[in-house]
Tab-separated table of N, CA and C in Angstrom:
chain	number	residue	atom	x	y	z
A	1	MET	N	-7.059	1.697	25.349
A	1	MET	CA	-5.661	1.456	25.634
A	1	MET	C	-5.031	2.757	26.135
A	2	LYS	N	-4.357	2.686	27.247
A	2	LYS	CA	-3.715	3.853	27.856
A	2	LYS	C	-2.215	3.837	27.539
A	3	VAL	N	-1.740	4.931	26.983
A	3	VAL	CA	-0.319	5.080	26.654
A	3	VAL	C	0.232	6.211	27.520
A	4	THR	N	1.363	5.974	28.152
A	4	THR	CA	1.945	7.017	29.000
A	4	THR	C	2.549	8.131	28.142
A	5	PHE	N	2.738	9.268	28.777
A	5	PHE	CA	3.360	10.406	28.106
A	5	PHE	C	4.733	10.023	27.559
A	6	GLU	N	5.519	9.338	28.372
A	6	GLU	CA	6.875	8.954	27.957
A	6	GLU	C	6.856	7.991	26.769
A	7	GLN	N	5.906	7.060	26.745
A	7	GLN	CA	5.796	6.129	25.615
A	7	GLN	C	5.437	6.884	24.340
A	8	LEU	N	4.508	7.811	24.464
A	8	LEU	CA	4.076	8.600	23.318
A	8	LEU	C	5.219	9.462	22.788
A	9	LYS	N	5.917	10.128	23.701
A	9	LYS	CA	7.052	10.969	23.311
A	9	LYS	C	8.133	10.138	22.627
A	10	ALA	N	8.434	8.974	23.182
A	10	ALA	CA	9.462	8.103	22.600
A	10	ALA	C	9.068	7.650	21.198
A	11	ALA	N	7.790	7.346	21.005
A	11	ALA	CA	7.325	6.911	19.682
A	11	ALA	C	7.459	8.042	18.662
A	12	PHE	N	7.017	9.236	19.028
A	12	PHE	CA	7.169	10.385	18.128
A	12	PHE	C	8.645	10.638	17.826
A	13	ASN	N	9.469	10.587	18.857
A	13	ASN	CA	10.903	10.830	18.703
A	13	ASN	C	11.530	9.814	17.746
A	14	ARG	N	11.204	8.559	17.930
A	14	ARG	CA	11.744	7.488	17.081
A	14	ARG	C	11.375	7.708	15.611
A	15	VAL	N	10.120	8.059	15.363
A	15	VAL	CA	9.675	8.277	13.983
A	15	VAL	C	10.372	9.492	13.372
A	16	LEU	N	10.448	10.571	14.123
A	16	LEU	CA	11.093	11.777	13.594
A	16	LEU	C	12.558	11.526	13.256
A	17	ILE	N	13.274	10.853	14.139
A	17	ILE	CA	14.687	10.553	13.885
A	17	ILE	C	14.830	9.625	12.680
A	18	SER	N	13.927	8.662	12.549
A	18	SER	CA	13.999	7.740	11.406
A	18	SER	C	13.739	8.458	10.083
A	19	ARG	N	13.080	9.619	10.163
A	19	ARG	CA	12.807	10.418	8.965
A	19	ARG	C	13.881	11.468	8.705
A	20	GLY	N	14.968	11.424	9.492
A	20	GLY	CA	16.095	12.310	9.238
A	20	GLY	C	16.089	13.622	9.999
A	21	VAL	N	15.192	13.754	10.972
A	21	VAL	CA	15.151	14.978	11.774
A	21	VAL	C	16.287	14.932	12.797
A	22	ASP	N	16.969	16.046	12.978
A	22	ASP	CA	18.044	16.174	13.968
A	22	ASP	C	17.513	15.767	15.345
A	23	SER	N	18.337	15.085	16.133
A	23	SER	CA	17.870	14.530	17.406
A	23	SER	C	17.374	15.600	18.383
A	24	GLU	N	18.021	16.749	18.412
A	24	GLU	CA	17.577	17.823	19.320
A	24	GLU	C	16.213	18.364	18.889
A	25	THR	N	16.048	18.567	17.592
A	25	THR	CA	14.772	19.038	17.056
A	25	THR	C	13.694	17.980	17.250
A	26	ALA	N	14.040	16.725	16.989
A	26	ALA	CA	13.085	15.625	17.152
A	26	ALA	C	12.599	15.542	18.591
A	27	ASP	N	13.504	15.711	19.542
A	27	ASP	CA	13.123	15.641	20.951
A	27	ASP	C	12.160	16.770	21.313
A	28	ALA	N	12.453	17.974	20.843
A	28	ALA	CA	11.583	19.123	21.129
A	28	ALA	C	10.206	18.938	20.493
A	29	CYS	N	10.176	18.484	19.253
A	29	CYS	CA	8.906	18.260	18.564
A	29	CYS	C	8.118	17.119	19.204
A	30	ALA	N	8.806	16.048	19.553
A	30	ALA	CA	8.138	14.908	20.184
A	30	ALA	C	7.478	15.333	21.488
A	31	GLU	N	8.166	16.159	22.257
A	31	GLU	CA	7.599	16.671	23.516
A	31	GLU	C	6.340	17.486	23.240
A	32	MET	N	6.417	18.373	22.252
A	32	MET	CA	5.275	19.216	21.909
A	32	MET	C	4.103	18.369	21.397
A	33	PHE	N	4.382	17.416	20.514
A	33	PHE	CA	3.325	16.548	19.988
A	33	PHE	C	2.675	15.740	21.106
A	34	ALA	N	3.491	15.183	21.988
A	34	ALA	CA	2.968	14.357	23.076
A	34	ALA	C	2.111	15.191	24.026
A	35	ARG	N	2.544	16.398	24.338
A	35	ARG	CA	1.760	17.267	25.229
A	35	ARG	C	0.422	17.632	24.595
A	36	THR	N	0.431	17.903	23.302
A	36	THR	CA	-0.799	18.240	22.591
A	36	THR	C	-1.750	17.048	22.557
A	37	THR	N	-1.211	15.861	22.358
A	37	THR	CA	-2.017	14.653	22.240
A	37	THR	C	-2.627	14.235	23.569
A	38	GLU	N	-1.926	14.475	24.686
A	38	GLU	CA	-2.413	13.999	25.979
A	38	GLU	C	-3.585	14.804	26.516
A	39	SER	N	-3.829	16.008	26.003
A	39	SER	CA	-4.916	16.829	26.544
A	39	SER	C	-6.257	16.572	25.904
């Protein structure tokens, strides 16, 4: 199954925000997690 970078980032972002992480921090972390996962 192929997941796009944007789908992966959005999923990480959604989970982080649901766990109470600030939206700006969640976005930065989601980007970093997604970039690490795609390689």
